[in-house]
mmCIF file of C-alpha atoms in Angstrom:
data_model
loop_
_atom_site.group_PDB
_atom_site.id
_atom_site.type_symbol
_atom_site.label_atom_id
_atom_site.label_comp_id
_atom_site.label_asym_id
_atom_site.label_seq_id
_atom_site.Cartn_x
_atom_site.Cartn_y
_atom_site.Cartn_z
ATOM 1 C CA UNK A 700 37.280 7.338 27.284
ATOM 2 C CA UNK A 701 39.593 7.736 24.317
ATOM 3 C CA UNK A 702 37.008 6.240 22.019
ATOM 4 C CA UNK A 703 34.304 8.372 23.504
ATOM 5 C CA UNK A 704 36.361 11.566 23.105
ATOM 6 C CA UNK A 705 37.082 10.641 19.536
ATOM 7 C CA UNK A 706 33.354 10.162 18.935
ATOM 8 C CA UNK A 707 32.498 13.461 20.516
ATOM 9 C CA UNK A 708 35.106 15.328 18.496
ATOM 10 C CA UNK A 709 34.033 13.626 15.314
ATOM 11 C CA UNK A 710 32.232 15.254 12.441
ATOM 12 C CA UNK A 711 29.177 13.506 11.110
ATOM 13 C CA UNK A 712 27.837 14.489 7.714
ATOM 14 C CA UNK A 713 24.217 13.622 6.971
ATOM 15 C CA UNK A 714 22.859 14.089 3.474
ATOM 16 C CA UNK A 715 19.079 14.482 3.640
ATOM 17 C CA UNK A 716 18.868 13.742 -0.076
ATOM 18 C CA UNK A 717 19.796 10.190 1.023
ATOM 19 C CA UNK A 718 18.970 9.817 4.725
ATOM 20 C CA UNK A 719 15.709 10.660 6.459
ATOM 21 C CA UNK A 720 15.164 13.469 8.965
ATOM 22 C CA UNK A 721 14.183 10.792 11.475
ATOM 23 C CA UNK A 722 17.567 9.083 11.061
ATOM 24 C CA UNK A 723 19.376 12.430 11.518
ATOM 25 C CA UNK A 724 17.427 13.217 14.666
ATOM 26 C CA UNK A 725 18.022 9.704 16.014
ATOM 27 C CA UNK A 726 21.790 10.259 15.728
ATOM 28 C CA UNK A 727 21.492 13.654 17.402
ATOM 29 C CA UNK A 728 19.490 12.118 20.265
ATOM 30 C CA UNK A 729 22.056 9.403 21.052
ATOM 31 C CA UNK A 730 23.487 9.388 24.567
ATOM 32 C CA UNK A 731 26.779 10.637 23.148
ATOM 33 C CA UNK A 732 26.017 12.271 19.798
ATOM 34 C CA UNK A 733 28.749 13.499 17.449
ATOM 35 C CA UNK A 734 30.167 16.867 18.539
ATOM 36 C CA UNK A 735 29.734 18.346 15.099
ATOM 37 C CA UNK A 736 27.099 17.506 12.548
ATOM 38 C CA UNK A 737 26.869 18.873 9.043
ATOM 39 C CA UNK A 738 23.508 18.519 7.276
ATOM 40 C CA UNK A 739 23.410 18.633 3.474
ATOM 41 C CA UNK A 740 20.392 19.099 1.178
ATOM 42 C CA UNK A 741 17.826 19.976 3.852
ATOM 43 C CA UNK A 742 15.408 20.844 1.013
ATOM 44 C CA UNK A 743 13.018 22.789 3.273
ATOM 45 C CA UNK A 744 12.121 19.644 5.223
ATOM 46 C CA UNK A 745 10.347 19.959 8.564
ATOM 47 C CA UNK A 746 11.642 19.105 12.058
ATOM 48 C CA UNK A 747 15.368 19.099 11.280
ATOM 49 C CA UNK A 748 17.505 18.913 14.439
ATOM 50 C CA UNK A 749 14.634 19.147 16.929
ATOM 51 C CA UNK A 750 14.708 18.289 20.624
ATOM 52 C CA UNK A 751 18.473 18.414 21.083
ATOM 53 C CA UNK A 752 19.815 18.004 24.578
ATOM 54 C CA UNK A 753 23.565 17.596 23.928
ATOM 55 C CA UNK A 754 26.022 20.405 23.252
ATOM 56 C CA UNK A 755 26.344 19.484 19.578
ATOM 57 C CA UNK A 756 27.314 21.945 16.869
ATOM 58 C CA UNK A 757 24.887 21.467 13.975
ATOM 59 C CA UNK A 758 25.407 23.227 10.662
ATOM 60 C CA UNK A 759 22.659 23.009 8.064
ATOM 61 C CA UNK A 760 23.651 23.848 4.499
ATOM 62 C CA UNK A 761 20.437 25.219 2.982
ATOM 63 C CA UNK A 762 16.802 26.165 3.621
ATOM 64 C CA UNK A 763 14.808 24.403 6.318
ATOM 65 C CA UNK A 764 11.070 23.981 6.976
ATOM 66 C CA UNK A 765 8.953 24.254 10.112
ATOM 67 C CA UNK A 766 10.188 23.471 13.644
ATOM 68 C CA UNK A 767 13.914 23.428 12.853
ATOM 69 C CA UNK A 768 15.922 23.498 16.122
ATOM 70 C CA UNK A 769 12.632 23.441 18.023
ATOM 71 C CA UNK A 770 12.677 22.404 21.710
ATOM 72 C CA UNK A 771 16.432 22.860 21.758
ATOM 73 C CA UNK A 772 18.238 22.673 25.089
ATOM 74 C CA UNK A 773 22.025 22.824 24.661
ATOM 75 C CA UNK A 774 22.899 22.460 20.975
ATOM 76 C CA UNK A 775 24.127 25.220 18.704
ATOM 77 C CA UNK A 776 22.247 25.029 15.400
ATOM 78 C CA UNK A 777 23.295 27.181 12.460
ATOM 79 C CA UNK A 778 21.173 27.383 9.306
ATOM 80 C CA UNK A 779 22.911 28.593 6.166
ATOM 81 C CA UNK A 780 19.609 29.355 4.448
ATOM 82 C CA UNK A 781 16.298 30.973 5.280
ATOM 83 C CA UNK B 440 -3.904 25.173 6.107
ATOM 84 C CA UNK B 441 -3.705 24.541 2.374
ATOM 85 C CA UNK B 442 -0.877 24.242 -0.106
ATOM 86 C CA UNK B 443 -0.476 26.238 -3.270
ATOM 87 C CA UNK B 444 1.996 25.769 -6.076
ATOM 88 C CA UNK B 445 2.641 27.558 -9.327
ATOM 89 C CA UNK B 446 5.234 26.980 -12.006
ATOM 90 C CA UNK B 447 5.883 29.075 -15.077
ATOM 91 C CA UNK B 448 8.342 27.862 -17.714
ATOM 92 C CA UNK B 449 10.584 30.509 -19.218
ATOM 93 C CA UNK B 450 12.398 28.069 -21.478
ATOM 94 C CA UNK B 451 10.464 25.993 -24.011
ATOM 95 C CA UNK B 452 12.574 22.938 -23.229
ATOM 96 C CA UNK B 453 10.927 22.637 -19.828
ATOM 97 C CA UNK B 454 7.364 22.437 -21.185
ATOM 98 C CA UNK B 455 7.189 18.659 -21.626
ATOM 99 C CA UNK B 456 8.366 18.290 -18.011
ATOM 100 C CA UNK B 457 5.824 20.731 -16.532
ATOM 101 C CA UNK B 458 3.386 18.100 -15.243
ATOM 102 C CA UNK B 459 6.109 16.018 -13.659
ATOM 103 C CA UNK B 460 7.530 19.034 -11.863
ATOM 104 C CA UNK B 461 4.115 20.235 -10.654
ATOM 105 C CA UNK B 462 3.244 16.702 -9.495
ATOM 106 C CA UNK B 463 6.395 16.725 -7.377
ATOM 107 C CA UNK B 464 5.412 20.086 -5.888
ATOM 108 C CA UNK B 465 1.912 18.812 -5.022
ATOM 109 C CA UNK B 466 3.339 15.706 -3.371
ATOM 110 C CA UNK B 467 5.502 17.900 -1.132
ATOM 111 C CA UNK B 468 2.419 19.966 -0.223
ATOM 112 C CA UNK B 469 0.065 17.020 0.287
ATOM 113 C CA UNK B 470 0.360 17.123 4.099
ATOM 114 C CA UNK B 471 -0.816 20.760 4.061
ATOM 115 C CA UNK B 472 -4.029 19.777 2.296
ATOM 116 C CA UNK B 473 -4.973 16.100 2.552
ATOM 117 C CA UNK B 474 -8.683 16.667 1.712
ATOM 118 C CA UNK B 475 -8.560 17.388 -2.001
ATOM 119 C CA UNK B 476 -6.336 18.558 -4.808
ATOM 120 C CA UNK B 477 -6.512 20.278 -8.141
ATOM 121 C CA UNK B 478 -4.461 21.678 -10.991
ATOM 122 C CA UNK B 479 -4.806 24.188 -13.821
ATOM 123 C CA UNK B 480 -2.608 23.686 -16.869
ATOM 124 C CA UNK B 481 -2.133 26.183 -19.688
ATOM 125 C CA UNK B 482 -1.365 24.279 -22.880
ATOM 126 C CA UNK B 483 -2.238 23.484 -26.472
ATOM 127 C CA UNK B 484 -4.288 26.572 -27.479
ATOM 128 C CA UNK B 485 -7.637 26.009 -29.183
ATOM 129 C CA UNK B 486 -7.745 27.385 -32.753
ATOM 130 C CA UNK B 487 -9.060 30.903 -33.231
ATOM 131 C CA UNK B 488 -12.858 30.917 -33.113
ATOM 132 C CA UNK B 489 -12.878 27.792 -30.947
ATOM 133 C CA UNK B 490 -12.915 27.342 -27.193
ATOM 134 C CA UNK B 491 -11.663 24.684 -24.810
ATOM 135 C CA UNK B 492 -13.720 23.398 -21.889
ATOM 136 C CA UNK B 493 -12.857 21.127 -18.968
ATOM 137 C CA UNK B 494 -15.955 19.267 -17.822
ATOM 138 C CA UNK B 495 -16.523 17.150 -14.731
ATOM 139 C CA UNK B 496 -19.064 14.397 -14.283
ATOM 140 C CA UNK B 497 -19.861 12.522 -11.100
ATOM 141 C CA UNK B 498 -21.335 9.640 -13.142
ATOM 142 C CA UNK B 499 -19.592 6.309 -13.459
ATOM 143 C CA UNK B 500 -19.946 6.386 -17.244
ATOM 144 C CA UNK B 501 -20.487 10.010 -18.297
ATOM 145 C CA UNK B 502 -20.881 9.199 -22.008
ATOM 146 C CA UNK B 503 -18.189 11.621 -23.107
ATOM 147 C CA UNK B 504 -18.117 10.281 -26.694
ATOM 148 C CA UNK B 505 -21.847 10.892 -27.079
ATOM 149 C CA UNK B 506 -21.456 14.392 -25.666
ATOM 150 C CA UNK B 507 -18.688 15.091 -28.174
ATOM 151 C CA UNK B 508 -20.994 14.010 -31.018
ATOM 152 C CA UNK B 509 -23.790 16.183 -29.623
ATOM 153 C CA UNK B 510 -21.481 19.215 -29.339
ATOM 154 C CA UNK B 511 -20.413 18.599 -32.949
ATOM 155 C CA UNK B 512 -24.019 18.558 -34.132
ATOM 156 C CA UNK B 513 -25.027 21.704 -32.239
ATOM 157 C CA UNK B 514 -21.910 23.812 -32.840
ATOM 158 C CA UNK B 515 -20.680 22.369 -36.135
ATOM 159 C CA UNK B 516 -17.297 21.317 -34.826
ATOM 160 C CA UNK B 517 -16.128 19.574 -31.672
ATOM 161 C CA UNK B 518 -13.085 17.490 -30.834
ATOM 162 C CA UNK B 519 -13.236 13.989 -29.469
ATOM 163 C CA UNK B 520 -13.081 14.102 -25.671
ATOM 164 C CA UNK B 521 -9.695 13.913 -24.005
ATOM 165 C CA UNK B 522 -10.681 11.998 -20.882
ATOM 166 C CA UNK B 523 -8.687 12.340 -17.665
ATOM 167 C CA UNK B 524 -10.227 10.425 -14.739
ATOM 168 C CA UNK B 525 -13.591 12.096 -13.904
ATOM 169 C CA UNK B 526 -12.957 14.983 -16.306
ATOM 170 C CA UNK B 527 -12.912 15.453 -20.081
ATOM 171 C CA UNK B 528 -11.572 18.269 -22.228
ATOM 172 C CA UNK B 529 -13.372 19.324 -25.413
ATOM 173 C CA UNK B 530 -12.413 21.836 -28.076
ATOM 174 C CA UNK B 531 -15.584 23.261 -29.636
ATOM 175 C CA UNK B 532 -15.802 25.500 -32.703
ATOM 176 C CA UNK B 533 -17.852 28.186 -30.997
ATOM 177 C CA UNK B 534 -17.787 30.972 -28.453
ATOM 178 C CA UNK B 535 -17.102 29.774 -24.887
ATOM 179 C CA UNK B 536 -20.095 31.624 -23.437
ATOM 180 C CA UNK B 537 -22.456 30.053 -25.977
ATOM 181 C CA UNK B 538 -21.195 26.539 -25.267
ATOM 182 C CA UNK B 539 -21.403 27.056 -21.495
ATOM 183 C CA UNK B 540 -24.973 28.380 -21.770
ATOM 184 C CA UNK B 541 -25.950 25.341 -23.841
ATOM 185 C CA UNK B 542 -24.309 22.939 -21.368
ATOM 186 C CA UNK B 543 -26.120 24.551 -18.426
ATOM 187 C CA UNK B 544 -29.440 24.121 -20.200
ATOM 188 C CA UNK B 545 -28.943 20.672 -21.745
ATOM 189 C CA UNK B 546 -26.514 18.981 -19.338
ATOM 190 C CA UNK B 547 -27.043 20.350 -15.836
ATOM 191 C CA UNK B 548 -25.459 17.145 -14.482
ATOM 192 C CA UNK B 549 -22.059 18.334 -15.759
ATOM 193 C CA UNK B 550 -19.846 20.951 -14.115
ATOM 194 C CA UNK B 551 -17.770 23.279 -16.257
ATOM 195 C CA UNK B 552 -14.439 23.435 -14.411
ATOM 196 C CA UNK B 553 -12.788 25.838 -16.835
ATOM 197 C CA UNK B 554 -13.308 27.552 -20.171
ATOM 198 C CA UNK B 555 -11.016 29.508 -22.428
ATOM 199 C CA UNK B 556 -8.446 28.941 -25.142
ATOM 200 C CA UNK B 557 -5.623 27.243 -23.235
ATOM 201 C CA UNK B 558 -6.710 26.507 -19.627
ATOM 202 C CA UNK B 559 -7.518 22.977 -18.427
ATOM 203 C CA UNK B 560 -8.643 22.461 -14.806
ATOM 204 C CA UNK B 561 -8.780 19.072 -13.084
ATOM 205 C CA UNK B 562 -9.698 18.657 -9.435
ATOM 206 C CA UNK B 563 -11.083 16.077 -7.055
ATOM 207 C CA UNK B 564 -11.875 15.361 -3.429
ATOM 208 C CA UNK B 565 -9.476 12.880 -1.860
ATOM 209 C CA UNK B 566 -5.781 12.520 -1.176
ATOM 210 C CA UNK B 567 -3.468 14.665 -3.329
ATOM 211 C CA UNK B 568 -1.174 11.668 -3.795
ATOM 212 C CA UNK B 569 -4.069 9.640 -5.249
ATOM 213 C CA UNK B 570 -5.091 12.620 -7.348
ATOM 214 C CA UNK B 571 -1.631 12.932 -8.904
ATOM 215 C CA UNK B 572 -1.734 9.239 -9.867
ATOM 216 C CA UNK B 573 -5.369 9.042 -10.972
ATOM 217 C CA UNK B 574 -5.167 12.135 -13.173
ATOM 218 C CA UNK B 575 -1.641 11.244 -14.417
ATOM 219 C CA UNK B 576 -0.589 14.814 -13.665
ATOM 220 C CA UNK B 577 3.039 14.022 -14.483
ATOM 221 C CA UNK B 578 2.124 13.393 -18.144
ATOM 222 C CA UNK B 579 0.601 16.833 -18.770
ATOM 223 C CA UNK B 580 2.746 19.342 -20.619
ATOM 224 C CA UNK B 581 2.210 23.082 -20.905
ATOM 225 C CA UNK B 582 3.660 26.545 -20.515
ATOM 226 C CA UNK B 583 2.572 27.084 -16.908
ATOM 227 C CA UNK B 584 0.431 25.512 -14.227
ATOM 228 C CA UNK B 585 -1.042 26.066 -10.779
ATOM 229 C CA UNK B 586 -1.830 23.446 -8.176
ATOM 230 C CA UNK B 587 -3.581 23.248 -4.820
ATOM 231 C CA UNK B 588 -3.914 20.881 -1.896
ATOM 232 C CA UNK B 589 -6.865 21.631 0.376
ATOM 233 C CA UNK B 590 -7.464 21.335 4.096
ATOM 234 C CA UNK B 591 -11.062 22.493 4.390
ATOM 235 C CA UNK B 592 -11.792 25.014 7.133
ATOM 236 C CA UNK B 593 -15.093 26.627 6.175
ATOM 237 C CA UNK B 594 -17.047 24.497 3.724
ATOM 238 C CA UNK B 595 -17.544 20.900 2.642
ATOM 239 C CA UNK B 596 -14.999 18.600 1.050
ATOM 240 C CA UNK B 597 -16.272 17.896 -2.457
ATOM 241 C CA UNK B 598 -14.806 18.093 -5.938
ATOM 242 C CA UNK B 599 -16.813 21.289 -6.541
ATOM 243 C CA UNK B 600 -15.374 22.879 -3.393
ATOM 244 C CA UNK B 601 -11.805 22.089 -4.490
ATOM 245 C CA UNK B 602 -9.411 24.564 -6.058
ATOM 246 C CA UNK B 603 -8.512 25.959 -8.616
ATOM 247 C CA UNK B 604 -11.670 27.992 -9.143
ATOM 248 C CA UNK B 605 -12.297 29.368 -12.601
ATOM 249 C CA UNK B 606 -12.559 33.153 -12.535
ATOM 250 C CA UNK B 607 -13.399 33.702 -16.165
ATOM 251 C CA UNK B 608 -11.980 32.665 -19.520
ATOM 252 C CA UNK B 609 -8.444 31.308 -19.086
ATOM 253 C CA UNK B 610 -8.368 32.601 -15.500
ATOM 254 C CA UNK B 611 -8.268 30.669 -12.258
ATOM 255 C CA UNK B 612 -7.529 31.147 -8.581
ATOM 256 C CA UNK B 613 -5.919 29.053 -5.865
ATOM 257 C CA UNK B 614 -6.025 30.227 -2.270
ATOM 258 C CA UNK B 615 -4.381 29.447 1.034
ATOM 259 C CA UNK B 616 -6.265 31.088 3.882
ATOM 260 C CA UNK B 617 -9.852 31.902 4.730
ATOM 261 C CA UNK B 618 -12.137 34.862 4.092
ATOM 262 C CA UNK B 619 -14.489 36.171 6.752
ATOM 263 C CA UNK B 620 -16.813 38.400 4.708
ATOM 264 C CA UNK B 621 -17.551 35.960 1.885
ATOM 265 C CA UNK B 622 -21.280 35.535 2.644
ATOM 266 C CA UNK B 623 -22.000 39.244 2.411
ATOM 267 C CA UNK B 624 -19.760 39.643 -0.624
ATOM 268 C CA UNK B 625 -21.453 36.673 -2.360
ATOM 269 C CA UNK B 626 -24.838 38.404 -1.984
ATOM 270 C CA UNK B 627 -23.408 41.619 -3.446
ATOM 271 C CA UNK B 628 -21.794 39.805 -6.373
ATOM 272 C CA UNK B 629 -24.985 37.814 -7.119
ATOM 273 C CA UNK B 630 -26.771 41.131 -7.540
ATOM 274 C CA UNK B 631 -24.126 41.972 -10.157
ATOM 275 C CA UNK B 632 -24.934 38.743 -11.995
ATOM 276 C CA UNK B 633 -21.987 36.618 -10.824
ATOM 277 C CA UNK B 634 -23.001 32.969 -10.381
ATOM 278 C CA UNK B 635 -21.736 30.633 -7.664
ATOM 279 C CA UNK B 636 -21.807 26.847 -7.522
ATOM 280 C CA UNK B 637 -20.847 26.407 -3.860
ATOM 281 C CA UNK B 638 -20.762 28.121 -0.443
ATOM 282 C CA UNK B 639 -16.956 28.180 -0.575
ATOM 283 C CA UNK B 640 -15.084 31.370 0.387
ATOM 284 C CA UNK B 641 -12.461 31.081 -2.364
ATOM 285 C CA UNK B 642 -15.134 30.864 -5.024
ATOM 286 C CA UNK B 643 -16.292 34.297 -3.811
ATOM 287 C CA UNK B 644 -12.779 35.695 -4.261
ATOM 288 C CA UNK B 645 -12.750 34.172 -7.754
ATOM 289 C CA UNK B 646 -16.155 35.720 -8.493
ATOM 290 C CA UNK B 647 -14.935 39.030 -7.130
ATOM 291 C CA UNK B 648 -11.968 39.034 -9.546
ATOM 292 C CA UNK B 649 -14.282 38.079 -12.432
ATOM 293 C CA UNK B 650 -16.599 40.974 -11.570
ATOM 294 C CA UNK B 651 -13.781 43.532 -11.221
ATOM 295 C CA UNK B 652 -12.256 42.536 -14.554
ATOM 296 C CA UNK B 653 -15.662 42.517 -16.236
ATOM 297 C CA UNK B 654 -15.997 46.118 -15.033
ATOM 298 C CA UNK B 655 -12.762 46.966 -16.828
ATOM 299 C CA UNK B 656 -10.040 46.429 -14.220
ATOM 300 C CA UNK B 657 -6.774 44.783 -15.212
ATOM 301 C CA UNK B 658 -5.817 41.667 -13.253
ATOM 302 C CA UNK B 659 -3.350 43.744 -11.229
ATOM 303 C CA UNK B 660 -6.025 46.344 -10.444
ATOM 304 C CA UNK B 661 -8.529 43.649 -9.497
ATOM 305 C CA UNK B 662 -5.995 42.126 -7.092
ATOM 306 C CA UNK B 663 -5.174 45.525 -5.596
ATOM 307 C CA UNK B 664 -8.903 46.022 -4.979
ATOM 308 C CA UNK B 665 -9.021 42.702 -3.054
ATOM 309 C CA UNK B 666 -7.101 44.403 -0.268
ATOM 310 C CA UNK B 667 -9.985 46.855 0.238
ATOM 311 C CA UNK B 668 -12.905 44.484 -0.187
ATOM 312 C CA UNK B 669 -11.825 41.082 1.161
ATOM 313 C CA UNK B 670 -11.520 40.454 4.892
ATOM 314 C CA UNK B 671 -9.432 37.535 6.017
ATOM 315 C CA UNK B 672 -6.223 35.710 5.315
ATOM 316 C CA UNK B 673 -4.970 34.893 1.890
ATOM 317 C CA UNK B 674 -2.112 34.000 -0.301
ATOM 318 C CA UNK B 675 -3.613 33.997 -3.799
ATOM 319 C CA UNK B 676 -2.112 32.695 -7.016
ATOM 320 C CA UNK B 677 -4.043 33.602 -10.159
ATOM 321 C CA UNK B 678 -3.412 31.809 -13.438
ATOM 322 C CA UNK B 679 -3.789 33.772 -16.656
ATOM 323 C CA UNK B 680 -3.464 32.828 -20.321
ATOM 324 C CA UNK B 681 0.161 33.934 -20.353
ATOM 325 C CA UNK B 682 1.390 33.678 -16.785
ATOM 326 C CA UNK B 683 0.407 33.991 -13.187
ATOM 327 C CA UNK B 684 0.069 36.597 -10.438
ATOM 328 C CA UNK B 685 0.531 36.371 -6.676
ATOM 329 C CA UNK B 686 -0.913 38.422 -3.820
ATOM 330 C CA UNK B 687 -0.635 37.986 -0.045
ATOM 331 C CA UNK B 688 -2.887 39.791 2.412
ATOM 332 C CA UNK B 689 -1.383 42.938 3.989
ATOM 333 C CA UNK B 690 -0.405 41.061 7.150
ATOM 334 C CA UNK B 691 0.880 38.036 5.198
ATOM 335 C CA UNK B 692 -0.822 35.527 7.497
ATOM 336 C CA UNK B 693 -0.148 32.640 5.140
ATOM 337 C CA UNK B 694 3.277 31.480 4.015
ATOM 338 C CA UNK B 695 4.668 31.848 0.508
ATOM 339 C CA UNK B 696 8.028 31.557 -1.142
ATOM 340 C CA UNK B 697 8.999 32.379 -4.700
ATOM 341 C CA UNK B 698 12.021 31.404 -6.729
ATOM 342 C CA UNK B 699 13.305 32.204 -10.182
ATOM 343 C CA UNK B 700 15.986 30.833 -12.500
ATOM 344 C CA UNK B 701 16.695 31.412 -16.195
ATOM 345 C CA UNK B 702 14.310 28.520 -16.910
ATOM 346 C CA UNK B 703 11.353 28.964 -14.554
ATOM 347 C CA UNK B 704 9.475 31.014 -11.949
ATOM 348 C CA UNK B 705 7.796 29.215 -9.055
ATOM 349 C CA UNK B 706 5.559 30.010 -6.101
ATOM 350 C CA UNK B 707 4.788 27.614 -3.279
ATOM 351 C CA UNK B 708 3.474 27.657 0.264
ATOM 352 C CA UNK B 709 6.750 26.179 1.436
ATOM 353 C CA UNK B 710 10.278 25.932 0.127
ATOM 354 C CA UNK B 711 10.195 22.131 0.241
ATOM 355 C CA UNK B 712 7.914 22.215 -2.821
ATOM 356 C CA UNK B 713 10.496 24.257 -4.723
ATOM 357 C CA UNK B 714 13.556 22.314 -3.554
ATOM 358 C CA UNK B 715 12.953 19.532 -6.101
ATOM 359 C CA UNK B 716 12.859 21.810 -9.154
ATOM 360 C CA UNK B 717 15.905 21.700 -11.454
ATOM 361 C CA UNK B 718 18.526 24.216 -10.330
ATOM 362 C CA UNK B 719 16.531 25.212 -7.221
ATOM 363 C CA UNK B 720 19.661 25.380 -5.078
ATOM 364 C CA UNK B 721 21.002 28.218 -7.219
ATOM 365 C CA UNK B 722 17.669 29.951 -7.840
ATOM 366 C CA UNK B 723 16.975 33.491 -6.731
ATOM 367 C CA UNK B 724 14.637 32.770 -3.821
ATOM 368 C CA UNK B 725 12.575 35.214 -1.776
ATOM 369 C CA UNK B 726 9.484 35.680 0.332
ATOM 370 C CA UNK B 727 6.882 37.791 -1.485
ATOM 371 C CA UNK B 728 6.050 40.962 0.435
ATOM 372 C CA UNK B 729 2.652 41.453 2.064
ATOM 373 C CA UNK B 730 0.104 43.411 0.049
ATOM 374 C CA UNK B 731 2.149 43.499 -3.149
ATOM 375 C CA UNK B 732 1.016 42.114 -6.503
ATOM 376 C CA UNK B 733 3.633 40.051 -8.318
ATOM 377 C CA UNK B 734 2.989 38.921 -11.863
ATOM 378 C CA UNK B 735 4.720 36.930 -14.541
ATOM 379 C CA UNK B 736 3.720 36.679 -18.151
ATOM 380 C CA UNK B 737 5.300 36.239 -21.498
ATOM 381 C CA UNK B 738 5.410 39.986 -22.041
ATOM 382 C CA UNK B 739 7.198 40.498 -18.718
ATOM 383 C CA UNK B 740 9.697 37.682 -19.103
ATOM 384 C CA UNK B 741 10.669 38.019 -22.769
#
């Protein structure tokens, strides 16, 4: 459990200038996703942080495109942009 | 759905990079309009007393060199063609109207995509990503440019139906949306002597602007009048010799975002097309208001 707690409390930073939206969403859809996720350089991309079931805290540093936080169940998604 | 993009350089140093930046914008908007793409660049003014024409030919070998020689014979002076994929640009030592009239009579197989002193329009049916490569858009320099990616909703997918549409000398229009009264308006405009090449709705809006300005309206006035006479959805971007103007319909059915830095002004259907511009993160960024004409030109920026 200790490992799992550590994972859940952990902060994951995803830079969309480097990683794909699909990779970000895959991490957010894991059975036990990181508790906090910070997204850099969203660049107006579509479908960022969609379909979230877990109680993750997602902070997006910039403007997003269509469908952001769409079909969200339990996550808290904050967009510091548009 | 369609994608529109416009980029105006405020600093001279950005001019060589204009094509590369616009190409990047079009690539980001390609999914909004996978059917066809087009660009209008404002660059390299023709000398006084001359005009510049962008011509399109559907032929495999259009014989551009021979046409250049013919133009030289008829009008006394004509540049060698600058060929770009299915298009060629000529600078001819004569009045643009005279050259266009001659081309219509002698070369009906050619389409005049644009005419003026600085404008060059290139457009083609097919994927915007292919278009950007085939027309080497990234290599084109200039002071400002508009681009379009088309998802056809009301008329055929051909090069002639693609945007930008020329709306007169050094003027062009790109459009995201659809007009519902274009058939009636086309009949009205034809009676006023405006000619149309296609059954496309945007071409009617372009013809409407041409007619209004021919009757003495400024570009701003002509755009204001659109709100009374055009039914439908639109975000318009109009290219002019020294800048561009933007208008969204009064309900703002179609998306648009604008951004400005010390070096450039941009409009795009979506922010993702602006995100790649230099300094975009720190740009002043806003959504243009419905029913308001925005315009940028050298006189306004200086």
